[in-house]
Coordinates of C-alpha atoms in Angstrom, one line a residue:
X1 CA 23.4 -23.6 -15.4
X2 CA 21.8 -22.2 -12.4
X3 CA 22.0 -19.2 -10.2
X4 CA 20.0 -18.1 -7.3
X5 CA 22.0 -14.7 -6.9
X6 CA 21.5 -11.9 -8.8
X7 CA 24.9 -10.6 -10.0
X8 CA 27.6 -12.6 -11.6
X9 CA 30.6 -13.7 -9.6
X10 CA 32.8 -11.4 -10.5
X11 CA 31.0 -8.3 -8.9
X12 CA 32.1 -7.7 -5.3
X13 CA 29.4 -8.4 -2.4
X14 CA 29.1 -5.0 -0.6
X15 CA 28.7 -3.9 -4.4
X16 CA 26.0 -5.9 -5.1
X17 CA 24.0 -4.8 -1.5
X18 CA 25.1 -1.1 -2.5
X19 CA 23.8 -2.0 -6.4
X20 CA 20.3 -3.7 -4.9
X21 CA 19.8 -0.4 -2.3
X22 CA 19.7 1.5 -5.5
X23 CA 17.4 0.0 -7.3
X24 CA 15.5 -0.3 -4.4
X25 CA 15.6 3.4 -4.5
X26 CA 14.6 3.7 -7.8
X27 CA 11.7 1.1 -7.8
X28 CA 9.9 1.2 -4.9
X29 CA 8.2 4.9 -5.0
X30 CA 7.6 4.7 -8.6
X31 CA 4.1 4.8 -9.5
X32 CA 1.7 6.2 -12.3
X33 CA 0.8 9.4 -10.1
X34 CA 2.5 11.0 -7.0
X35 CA 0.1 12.0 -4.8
X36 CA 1.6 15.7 -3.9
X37 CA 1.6 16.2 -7.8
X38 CA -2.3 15.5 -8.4
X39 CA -2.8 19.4 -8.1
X40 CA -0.4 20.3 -10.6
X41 CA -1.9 17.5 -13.1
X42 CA -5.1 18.3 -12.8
X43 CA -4.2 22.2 -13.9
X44 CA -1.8 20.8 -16.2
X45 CA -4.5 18.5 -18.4
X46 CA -7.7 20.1 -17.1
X47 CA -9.1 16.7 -16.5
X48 CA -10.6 16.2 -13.3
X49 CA -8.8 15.2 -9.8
X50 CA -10.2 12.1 -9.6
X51 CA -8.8 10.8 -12.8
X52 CA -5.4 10.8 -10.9
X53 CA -7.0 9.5 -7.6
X54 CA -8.1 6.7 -9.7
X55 CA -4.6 6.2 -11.1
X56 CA -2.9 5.8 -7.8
X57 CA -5.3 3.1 -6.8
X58 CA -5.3 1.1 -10.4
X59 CA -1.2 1.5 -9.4
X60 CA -1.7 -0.9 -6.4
X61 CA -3.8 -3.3 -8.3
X62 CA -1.7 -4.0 -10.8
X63 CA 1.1 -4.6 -7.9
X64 CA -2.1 -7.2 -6.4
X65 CA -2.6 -9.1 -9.8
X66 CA 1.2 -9.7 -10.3
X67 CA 1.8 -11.5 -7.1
X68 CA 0.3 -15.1 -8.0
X69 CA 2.6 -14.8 -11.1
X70 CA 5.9 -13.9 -9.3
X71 CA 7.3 -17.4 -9.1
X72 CA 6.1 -18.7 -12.5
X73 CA 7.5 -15.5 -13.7
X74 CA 10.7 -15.9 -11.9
X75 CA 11.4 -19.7 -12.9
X76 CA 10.7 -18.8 -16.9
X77 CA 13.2 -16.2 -17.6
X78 CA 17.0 -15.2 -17.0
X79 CA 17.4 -13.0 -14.3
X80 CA 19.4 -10.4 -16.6
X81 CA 16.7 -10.4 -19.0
X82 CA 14.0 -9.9 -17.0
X83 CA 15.0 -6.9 -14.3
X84 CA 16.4 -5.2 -17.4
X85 CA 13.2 -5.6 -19.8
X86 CA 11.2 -4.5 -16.7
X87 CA 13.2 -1.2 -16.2
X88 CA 12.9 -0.5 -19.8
X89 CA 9.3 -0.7 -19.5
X90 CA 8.9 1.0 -16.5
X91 CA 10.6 3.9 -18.0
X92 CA 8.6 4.0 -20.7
X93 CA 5.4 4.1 -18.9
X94 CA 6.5 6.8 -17.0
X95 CA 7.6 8.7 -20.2
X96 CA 4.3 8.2 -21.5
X97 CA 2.9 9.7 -18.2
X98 CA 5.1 12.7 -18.8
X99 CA 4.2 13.3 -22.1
X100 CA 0.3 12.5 -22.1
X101 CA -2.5 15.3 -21.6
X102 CA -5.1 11.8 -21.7
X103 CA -6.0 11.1 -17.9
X104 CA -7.6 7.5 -19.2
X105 CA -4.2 6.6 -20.6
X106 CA -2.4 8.1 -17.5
X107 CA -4.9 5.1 -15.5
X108 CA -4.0 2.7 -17.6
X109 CA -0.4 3.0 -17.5
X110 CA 0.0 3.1 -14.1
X111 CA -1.9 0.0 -13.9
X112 CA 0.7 -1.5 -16.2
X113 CA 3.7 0.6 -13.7
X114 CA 1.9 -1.2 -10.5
X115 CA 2.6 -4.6 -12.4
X116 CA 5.9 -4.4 -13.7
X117 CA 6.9 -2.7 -10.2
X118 CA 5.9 -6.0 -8.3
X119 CA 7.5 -7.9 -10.4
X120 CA 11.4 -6.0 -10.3
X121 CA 10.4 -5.3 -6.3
X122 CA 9.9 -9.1 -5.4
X123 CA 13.6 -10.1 -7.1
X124 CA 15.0 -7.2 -5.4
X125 CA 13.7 -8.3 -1.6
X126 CA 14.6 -12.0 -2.1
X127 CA 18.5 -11.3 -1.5
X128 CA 18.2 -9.4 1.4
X129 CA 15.5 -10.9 3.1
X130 CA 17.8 -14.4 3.0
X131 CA 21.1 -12.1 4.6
X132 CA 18.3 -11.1 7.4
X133 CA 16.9 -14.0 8.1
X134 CA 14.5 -13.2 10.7
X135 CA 11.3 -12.5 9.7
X136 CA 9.9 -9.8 11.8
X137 CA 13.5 -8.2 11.6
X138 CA 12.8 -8.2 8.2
X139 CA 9.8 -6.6 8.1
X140 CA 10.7 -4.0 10.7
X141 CA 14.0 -2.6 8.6
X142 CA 12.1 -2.9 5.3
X143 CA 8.4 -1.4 6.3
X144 CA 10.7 1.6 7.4
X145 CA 12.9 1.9 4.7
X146 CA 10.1 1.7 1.8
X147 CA 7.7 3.7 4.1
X148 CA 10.3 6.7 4.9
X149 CA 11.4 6.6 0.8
X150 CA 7.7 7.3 0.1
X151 CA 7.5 10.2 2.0
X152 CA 10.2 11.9 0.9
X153 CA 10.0 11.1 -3.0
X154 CA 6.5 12.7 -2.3
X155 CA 8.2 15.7 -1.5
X156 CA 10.8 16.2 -3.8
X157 CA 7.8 15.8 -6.7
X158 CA 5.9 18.2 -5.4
X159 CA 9.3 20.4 -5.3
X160 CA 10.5 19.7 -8.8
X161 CA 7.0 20.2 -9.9
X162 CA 6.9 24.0 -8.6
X163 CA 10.4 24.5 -9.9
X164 CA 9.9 23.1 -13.3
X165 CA 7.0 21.0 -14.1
X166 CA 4.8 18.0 -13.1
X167 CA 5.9 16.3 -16.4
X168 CA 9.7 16.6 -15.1
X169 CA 9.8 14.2 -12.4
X170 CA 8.2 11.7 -14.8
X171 CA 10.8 12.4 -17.0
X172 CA 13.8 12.5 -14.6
X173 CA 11.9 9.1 -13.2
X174 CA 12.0 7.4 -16.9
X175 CA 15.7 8.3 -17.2
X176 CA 16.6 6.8 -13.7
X177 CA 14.8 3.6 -14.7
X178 CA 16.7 3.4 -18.5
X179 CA 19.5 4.3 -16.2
X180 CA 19.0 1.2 -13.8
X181 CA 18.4 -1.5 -16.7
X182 CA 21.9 -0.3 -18.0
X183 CA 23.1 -1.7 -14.7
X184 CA 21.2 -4.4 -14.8
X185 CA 22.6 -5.6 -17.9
X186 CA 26.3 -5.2 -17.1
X187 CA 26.2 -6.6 -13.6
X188 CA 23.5 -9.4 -13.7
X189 CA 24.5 -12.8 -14.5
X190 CA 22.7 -14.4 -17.7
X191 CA 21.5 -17.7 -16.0
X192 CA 18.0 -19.1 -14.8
X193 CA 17.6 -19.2 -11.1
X194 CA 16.3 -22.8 -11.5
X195 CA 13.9 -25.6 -13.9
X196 CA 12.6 -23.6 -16.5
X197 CA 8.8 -23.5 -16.3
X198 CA 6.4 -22.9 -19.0
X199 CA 4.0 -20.2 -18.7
X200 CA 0.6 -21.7 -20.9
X201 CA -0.2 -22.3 -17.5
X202 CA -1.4 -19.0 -16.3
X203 CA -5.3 -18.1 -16.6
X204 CA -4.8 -14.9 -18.6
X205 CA -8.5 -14.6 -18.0
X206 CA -8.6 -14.8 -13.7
X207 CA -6.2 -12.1 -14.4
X208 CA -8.5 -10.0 -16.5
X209 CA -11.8 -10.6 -14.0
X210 CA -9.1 -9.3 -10.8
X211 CA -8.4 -6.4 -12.5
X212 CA -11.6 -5.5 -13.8
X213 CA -13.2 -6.4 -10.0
X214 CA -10.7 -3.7 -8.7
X215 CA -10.6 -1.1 -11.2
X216 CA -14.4 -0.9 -11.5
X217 CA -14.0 -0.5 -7.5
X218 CA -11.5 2.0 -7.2
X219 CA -14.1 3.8 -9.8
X220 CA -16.5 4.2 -7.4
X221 CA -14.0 5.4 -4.7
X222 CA -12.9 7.9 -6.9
X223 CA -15.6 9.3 -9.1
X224 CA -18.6 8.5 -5.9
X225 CA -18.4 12.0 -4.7
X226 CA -18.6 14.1 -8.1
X227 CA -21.1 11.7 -9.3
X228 CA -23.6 11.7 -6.5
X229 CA -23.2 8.3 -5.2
X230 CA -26.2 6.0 -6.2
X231 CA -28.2 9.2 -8.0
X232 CA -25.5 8.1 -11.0
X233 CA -26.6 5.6 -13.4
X234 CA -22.4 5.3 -13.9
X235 CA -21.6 4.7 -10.2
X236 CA -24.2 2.3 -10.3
X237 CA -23.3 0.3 -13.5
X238 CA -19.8 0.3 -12.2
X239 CA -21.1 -1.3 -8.7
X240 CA -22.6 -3.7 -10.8
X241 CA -19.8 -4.4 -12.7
X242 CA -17.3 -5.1 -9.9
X243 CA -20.0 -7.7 -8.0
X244 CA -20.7 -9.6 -11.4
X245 CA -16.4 -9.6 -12.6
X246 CA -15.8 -10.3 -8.9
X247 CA -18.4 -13.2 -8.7
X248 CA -17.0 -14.7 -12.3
X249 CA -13.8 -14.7 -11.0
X250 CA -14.9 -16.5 -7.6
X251 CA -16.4 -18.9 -9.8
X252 CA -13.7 -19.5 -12.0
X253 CA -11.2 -20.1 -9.6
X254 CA -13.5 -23.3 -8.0
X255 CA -12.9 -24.7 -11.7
X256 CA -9.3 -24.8 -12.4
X257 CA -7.3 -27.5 -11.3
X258 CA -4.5 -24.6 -11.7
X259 CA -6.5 -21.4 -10.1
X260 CA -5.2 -18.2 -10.3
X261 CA -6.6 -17.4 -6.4
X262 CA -6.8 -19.1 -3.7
X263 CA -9.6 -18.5 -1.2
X264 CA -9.0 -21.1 1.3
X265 CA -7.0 -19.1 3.6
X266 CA -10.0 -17.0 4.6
X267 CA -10.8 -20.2 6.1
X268 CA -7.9 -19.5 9.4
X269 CA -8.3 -17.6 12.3
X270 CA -5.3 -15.3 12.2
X271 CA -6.2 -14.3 8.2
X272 CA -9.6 -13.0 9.3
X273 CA -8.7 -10.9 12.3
X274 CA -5.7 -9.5 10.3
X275 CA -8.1 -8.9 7.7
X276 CA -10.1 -6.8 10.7
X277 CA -7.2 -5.0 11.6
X278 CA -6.1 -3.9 8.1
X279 CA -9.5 -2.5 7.9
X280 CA -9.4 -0.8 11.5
X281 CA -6.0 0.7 10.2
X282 CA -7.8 1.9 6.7
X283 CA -10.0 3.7 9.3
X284 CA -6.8 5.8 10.4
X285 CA -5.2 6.4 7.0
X286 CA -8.3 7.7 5.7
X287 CA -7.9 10.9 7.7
X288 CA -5.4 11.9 4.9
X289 CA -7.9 13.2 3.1
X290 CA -9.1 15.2 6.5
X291 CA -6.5 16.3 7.4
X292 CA -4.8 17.5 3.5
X293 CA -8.7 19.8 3.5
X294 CA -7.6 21.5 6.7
X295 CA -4.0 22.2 5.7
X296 CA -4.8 23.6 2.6
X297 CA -8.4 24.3 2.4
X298 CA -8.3 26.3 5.8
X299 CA -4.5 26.7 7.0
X300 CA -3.6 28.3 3.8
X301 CA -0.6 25.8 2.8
X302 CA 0.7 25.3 -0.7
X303 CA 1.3 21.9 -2.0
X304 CA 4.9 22.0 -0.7
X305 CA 4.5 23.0 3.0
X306 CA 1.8 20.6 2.4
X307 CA 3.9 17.8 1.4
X308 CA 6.6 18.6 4.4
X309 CA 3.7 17.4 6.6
X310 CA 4.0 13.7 5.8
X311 CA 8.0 13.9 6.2
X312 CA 7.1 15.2 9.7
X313 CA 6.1 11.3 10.2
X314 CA 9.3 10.3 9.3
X315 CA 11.2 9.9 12.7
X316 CA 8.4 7.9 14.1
X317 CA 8.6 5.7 11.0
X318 CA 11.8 5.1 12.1
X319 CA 11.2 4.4 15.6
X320 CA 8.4 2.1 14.7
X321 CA 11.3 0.0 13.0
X322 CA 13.6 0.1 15.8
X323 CA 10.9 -0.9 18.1
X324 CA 10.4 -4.5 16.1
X325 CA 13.5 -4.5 15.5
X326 CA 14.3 -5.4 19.4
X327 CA 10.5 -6.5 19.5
X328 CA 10.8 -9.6 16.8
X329 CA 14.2 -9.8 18.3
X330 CA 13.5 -11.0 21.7
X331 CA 10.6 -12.8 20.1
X332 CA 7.8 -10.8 22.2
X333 CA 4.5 -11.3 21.3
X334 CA 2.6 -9.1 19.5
X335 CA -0.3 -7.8 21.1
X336 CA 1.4 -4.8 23.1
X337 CA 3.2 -4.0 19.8
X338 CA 0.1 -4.1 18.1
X339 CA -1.8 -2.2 20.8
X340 CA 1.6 0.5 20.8
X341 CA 0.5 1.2 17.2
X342 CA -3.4 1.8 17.3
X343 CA -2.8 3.9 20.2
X344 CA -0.4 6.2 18.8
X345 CA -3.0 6.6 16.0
X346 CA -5.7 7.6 18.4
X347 CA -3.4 9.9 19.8
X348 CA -3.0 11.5 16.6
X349 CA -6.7 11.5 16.3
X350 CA -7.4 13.3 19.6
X351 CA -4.7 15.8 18.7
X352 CA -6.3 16.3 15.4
X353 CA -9.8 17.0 17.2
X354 CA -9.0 19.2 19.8
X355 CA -6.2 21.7 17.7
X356 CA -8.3 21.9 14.5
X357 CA -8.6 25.8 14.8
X358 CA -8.0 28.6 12.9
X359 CA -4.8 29.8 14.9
X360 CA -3.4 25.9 14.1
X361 CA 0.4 26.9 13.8
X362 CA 3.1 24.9 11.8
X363 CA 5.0 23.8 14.5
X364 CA 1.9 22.1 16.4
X365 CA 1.9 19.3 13.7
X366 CA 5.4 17.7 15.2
X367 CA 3.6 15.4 17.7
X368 CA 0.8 14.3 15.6
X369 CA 2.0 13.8 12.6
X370 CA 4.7 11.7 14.6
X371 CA 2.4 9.5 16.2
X372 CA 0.6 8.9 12.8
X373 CA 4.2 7.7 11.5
X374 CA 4.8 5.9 14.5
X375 CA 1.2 4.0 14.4
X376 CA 1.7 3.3 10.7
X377 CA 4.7 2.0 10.7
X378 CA 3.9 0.1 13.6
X379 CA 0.9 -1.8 12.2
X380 CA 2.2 -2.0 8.8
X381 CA 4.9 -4.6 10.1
X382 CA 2.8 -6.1 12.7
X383 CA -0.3 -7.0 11.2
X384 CA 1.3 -7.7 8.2
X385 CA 3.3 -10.6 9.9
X386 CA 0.2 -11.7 11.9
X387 CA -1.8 -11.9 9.1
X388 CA 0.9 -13.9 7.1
X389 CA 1.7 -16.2 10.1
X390 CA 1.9 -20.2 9.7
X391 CA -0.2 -20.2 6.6
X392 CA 0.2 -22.8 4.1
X393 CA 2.0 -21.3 1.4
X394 CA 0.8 -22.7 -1.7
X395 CA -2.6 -21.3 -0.7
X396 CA -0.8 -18.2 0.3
X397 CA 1.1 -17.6 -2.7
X398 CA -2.4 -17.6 -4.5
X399 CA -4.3 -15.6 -2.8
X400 CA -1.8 -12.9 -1.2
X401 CA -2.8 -10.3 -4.1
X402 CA -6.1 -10.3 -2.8
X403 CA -4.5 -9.9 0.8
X404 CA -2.2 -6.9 -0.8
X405 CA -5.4 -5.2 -2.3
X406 CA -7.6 -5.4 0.7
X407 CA -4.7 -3.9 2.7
X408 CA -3.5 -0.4 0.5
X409 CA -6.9 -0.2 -1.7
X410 CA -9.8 -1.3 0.0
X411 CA -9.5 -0.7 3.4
X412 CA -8.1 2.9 2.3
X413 CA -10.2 3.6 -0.1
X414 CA -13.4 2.3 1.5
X415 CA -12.7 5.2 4.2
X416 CA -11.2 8.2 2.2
X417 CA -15.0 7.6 0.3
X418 CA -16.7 7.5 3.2
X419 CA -15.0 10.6 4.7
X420 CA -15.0 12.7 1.2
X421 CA -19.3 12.3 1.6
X422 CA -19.6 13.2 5.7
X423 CA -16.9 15.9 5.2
X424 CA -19.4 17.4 2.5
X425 CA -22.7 16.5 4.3
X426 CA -21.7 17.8 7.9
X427 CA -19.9 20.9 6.2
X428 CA -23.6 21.7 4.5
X429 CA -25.1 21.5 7.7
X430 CA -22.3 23.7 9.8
X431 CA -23.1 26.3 7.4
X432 CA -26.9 25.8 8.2
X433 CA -25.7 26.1 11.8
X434 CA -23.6 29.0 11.8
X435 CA -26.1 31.0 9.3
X436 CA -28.1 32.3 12.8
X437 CA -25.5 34.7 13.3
X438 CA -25.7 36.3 10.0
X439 CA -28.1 38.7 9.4
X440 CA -27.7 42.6 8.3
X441 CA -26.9 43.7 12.1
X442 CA -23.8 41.9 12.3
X443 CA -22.8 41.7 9.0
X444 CA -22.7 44.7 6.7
X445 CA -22.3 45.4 2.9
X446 CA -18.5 46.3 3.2
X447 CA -17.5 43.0 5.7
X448 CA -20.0 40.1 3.9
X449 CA -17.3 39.0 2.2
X450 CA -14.1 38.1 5.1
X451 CA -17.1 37.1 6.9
X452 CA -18.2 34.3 4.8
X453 CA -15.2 33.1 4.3
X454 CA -14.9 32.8 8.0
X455 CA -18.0 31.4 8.0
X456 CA -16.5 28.3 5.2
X457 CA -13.7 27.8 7.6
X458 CA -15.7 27.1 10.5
X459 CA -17.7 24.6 9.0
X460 CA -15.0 23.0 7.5
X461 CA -13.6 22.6 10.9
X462 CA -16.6 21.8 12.5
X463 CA -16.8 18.5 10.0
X464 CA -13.5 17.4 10.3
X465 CA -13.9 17.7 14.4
X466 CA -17.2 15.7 14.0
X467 CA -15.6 13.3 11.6
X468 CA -12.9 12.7 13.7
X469 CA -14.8 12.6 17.1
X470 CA -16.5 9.3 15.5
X471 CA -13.1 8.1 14.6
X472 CA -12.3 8.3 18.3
X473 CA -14.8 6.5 19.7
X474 CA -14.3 3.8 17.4
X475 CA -11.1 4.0 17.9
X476 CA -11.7 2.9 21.5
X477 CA -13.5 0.0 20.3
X478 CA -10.4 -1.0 18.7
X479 CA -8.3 -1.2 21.6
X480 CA -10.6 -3.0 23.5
X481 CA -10.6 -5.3 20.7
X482 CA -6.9 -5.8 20.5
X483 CA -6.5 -6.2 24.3
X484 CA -9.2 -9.0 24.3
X485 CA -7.9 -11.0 21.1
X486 CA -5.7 -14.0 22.0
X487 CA -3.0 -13.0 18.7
X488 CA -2.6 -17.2 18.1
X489 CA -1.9 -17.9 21.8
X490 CA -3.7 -21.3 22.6
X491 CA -5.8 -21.3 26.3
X492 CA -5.2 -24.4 26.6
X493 CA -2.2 -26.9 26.1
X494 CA -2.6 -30.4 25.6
X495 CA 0.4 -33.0 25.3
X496 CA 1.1 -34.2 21.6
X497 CA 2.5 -37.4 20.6
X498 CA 4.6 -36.9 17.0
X499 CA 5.4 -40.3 15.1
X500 CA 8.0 -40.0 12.7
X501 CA 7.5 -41.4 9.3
X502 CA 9.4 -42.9 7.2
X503 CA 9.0 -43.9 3.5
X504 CA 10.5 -40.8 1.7
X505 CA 13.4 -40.4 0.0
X506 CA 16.4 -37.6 1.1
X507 CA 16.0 -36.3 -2.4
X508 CA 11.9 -35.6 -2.1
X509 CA 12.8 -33.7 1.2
X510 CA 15.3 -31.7 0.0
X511 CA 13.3 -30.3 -3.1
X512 CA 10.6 -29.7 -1.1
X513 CA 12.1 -27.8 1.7
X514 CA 13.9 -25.9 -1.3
X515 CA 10.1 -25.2 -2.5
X516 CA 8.7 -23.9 0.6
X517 CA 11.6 -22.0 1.3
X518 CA 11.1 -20.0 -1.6
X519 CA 7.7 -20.1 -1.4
X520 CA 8.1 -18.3 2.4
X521 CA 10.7 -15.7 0.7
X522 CA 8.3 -14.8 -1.7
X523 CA 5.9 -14.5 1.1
X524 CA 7.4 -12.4 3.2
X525 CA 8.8 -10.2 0.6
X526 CA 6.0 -9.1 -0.6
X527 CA 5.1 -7.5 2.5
X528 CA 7.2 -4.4 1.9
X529 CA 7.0 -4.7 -1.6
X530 CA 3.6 -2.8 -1.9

């Protein structure tokens, strides 16, 4: 009557792994928007850039507000029915996305793609996380796998967009996807994985104040720059918006004897500093934006060469995963590992400063670029697992969508913002700056124009050489802070005295170590999942 597998009996093992790795594959860069393809959509609809920013982000909260739901989700329906309704509706989505010249409806569907992808992602993690075992190991093969498959999907978007269209990935993604529920139906067996729950549970309503909390957010990340911040009444009302929806849901969740969220693991040490962390990390990843202005606003490249940059991060990706690998192995704590990781990011921000320059050749982007892969492979396993670490996990399970959001929306997005405004501002005032030397004796009617565009350049360099000299010396900051944070070690040990009690029945025990330990493969597999 029951099955905790995916695949009926019949199907051989390795073919199950080998049929789990492709779906893996399949699901796991799918998303409403690519971002090496925003380019080509913006010429393609002539809506503006930040529509498709803003459907990346509404991508990863939809991922956030399916995790509390996961295990309901999974306990209600047959496994065969689910993965393959999921795919169905995953392809269609990203049919719709092909097909749409509507960036709104492009947002909205990749909020819908974020959802659905959490749900498929978390069944397909289960199975292999139990082969692994180990935690960290986990993490360490998985972070590297899903953070390697990103980069190149990025790239071969960006290529099938130059050689066809930006609509042709979507399609060729929506086929893949119709493709993988085929699959799904022939090879999965048609059985619940255990009691059949019923679903009236479920605050449809939490749900609704998450998403709007988030999606009025990622508004103002998105839309702050070409709406002049705080001068816009919209900006504003959307500010307002996410405080009030965020507020109502806070309040909400104090009075249901079921709630949606969870916030009482903000309460532990190791929650809060991970939380620090995450946001230390956003710091680093927000140089994207940085860095993507030099390459193709000064250095020239197309969106292709552009893309090959973030494969250049690929091989320290995969030494990151090698690294805790051995690391979670021999049980080592963390702090050195952690420490490994933000260091390799200032590296790559000291790089950055000193070689922005005009003459910046292709070939000078190897080390950087692997140190950034390195670092954010690195931290992504690390503080993930510290964060995660000896939590309760009923709390968890509620309140690890926020955890998720904070981690590849907020602390991102909070950043890029802030970066997209000083990039501006200190370019404005290079310009200012650099005006001194041009006057009619040094620049004539017949060279005005090369010269202001080397003029542009310059202070385009200049403010992402200011923006990342602040990144620097906050960056310092951070190590000190890592190498001063005790990571969970106790200073002091005192003997403990544990009473065993009796009372409970070997049937009690057994359900409930069966609870928490799906409960703690949920947990850990959502890690990688987003």
């Amino acid at each position: 009557m029951y099955n905790k597998g995916l695949f009926n009996d019949w199907v051989p093992k390795p073919m199950q792994l080998l049929l789990i790795v492709l779906m893996l594959m399949v699901v796991m860069p799918l998303g409403g928007v690519y971002t090496g393809n925003i380019s080509f959509m913006t010429g393609g609809t002539g809506a503006l850039s930040e529509y498709f920013l803003f459907a990346n982000y509404a991508t990863t909260i939809g991922m956030g507000a399916a995790m509390p739901l996961v295990l309901r989700m999974k306990m209600r329906f047959k496994v065969r029915h689910k993965i393959t309704a999921l795919f169905i509706l995953l392809g269609l989505f990203s049919f719709v996305n092909a097909t749409t010249l509507q960036p709104m409806v492009i947002v909205i569907t990749s909020l819908f793609i974020g959802f659905f992808k959490m749900m498929v992602a978390i069944e397909l993690f289960l199975p292999i996380m139990m082969m692994m075992g180990n935690r960290g190991v986990f993490y360490g093969v998985f972070y590297t796998f899903v953070l390697t498959l990103s980069q190149v999907s990025n790239y071969y978007a960006v290529e099938v967009s130059i050689l066809y269209n930006w609509q042709q990935f979507f399609i060729i993604a929506s086929l893949v996807c119709l493709g993988m529920a085929l699959l799904c139906w022939i090879f999965m067996h048609n059985q619940y994985f255990a009691l059949k729950v019923p679903l009236y549970y479920i605050d449809w309503l939490s749900i609704i104040l998450f998403v709007s909390t988030f999606m009025f957010s990622a508004y103002v990340f998105s839309f702050g720059k070409q709406q002049d911040w705080w001068n816009s009444s919209k900006i504003m009302n959307a500010s307002i918006a996410a405080f009030v929806s965020f507020a109502l849901l806070s309040v909400r969740q104090l009075t249901l004897k079921r709630p949606y969220l969870s916030f009482k693991i903000f309460k532990k040490n190791n929650v809060i500093h991970g939380l620090v962390m995450l946001l230390f990390l956003g710091m680093f990843l927000g140089t994207t934006s940085i860095q993507n202005t030099f390459a193709v606003g000064v250095l020239g490249y197309d969106q292709l060469t552009n893309a090959k940059l973030n494969v250049l991060m690929v091989p320290g990706l995969v030494l990151a995963g090698i690294v805790a690998v051995f690391w979670f192995k021999k049980e080592i704590p963390l702090k050195m590992y952690i420490f490994s990781g933000f260091s390799a990011m200032m590296g790559y921000a000291i790089i950055m400063y000193f070689s922005m320059v005009l003459e910046f050749s292709f070939d000078r982007w190897y080390l950087p670029m692997f140190l950034k892969g390195y670092g954010m492979g690195s931290l992504f396993i690390s503080i993930w697992f510290y964060t995660l670490d000896k939590l309760e996990l009923d709390d968890l399970l509620a309140a690890i969508g926020l955890v998720l959001v904070w981690r590849t929306f907020l602390a991102v997005g909070i950043f890029s913002a802030l970066y997209s405004w000083f990039q501006y501002h200190f370019q404005v005032v290079g310009i200012g700056d650099l005006a001194v030397y041009v006057d009619g004796m040094t620049i004539t009617p017949q060279t005005l124009a090369p010269n202001m565009k080397l003029v542009q350049f310059n202070a385009i360099i200049i403010a992402g050489k200011k923006i990342f000299g602040y990144i620097i010396l906050a960056g310092f900051g951070v190590l000190g802070y890592i190498l001063t944070h005790h990571f969970g070690r106790e200073r002091f040990q005192y003997v403990r005295f544990v009473r065993m009690l009796g009372g409970k029945s070997v049937i009690a025990r057994r359900r409930l170590h069966e609870r928490k330990k799906l409960l703690e493969e949920i947990k850990d597999a959502a890690g990688p999942a987003i």
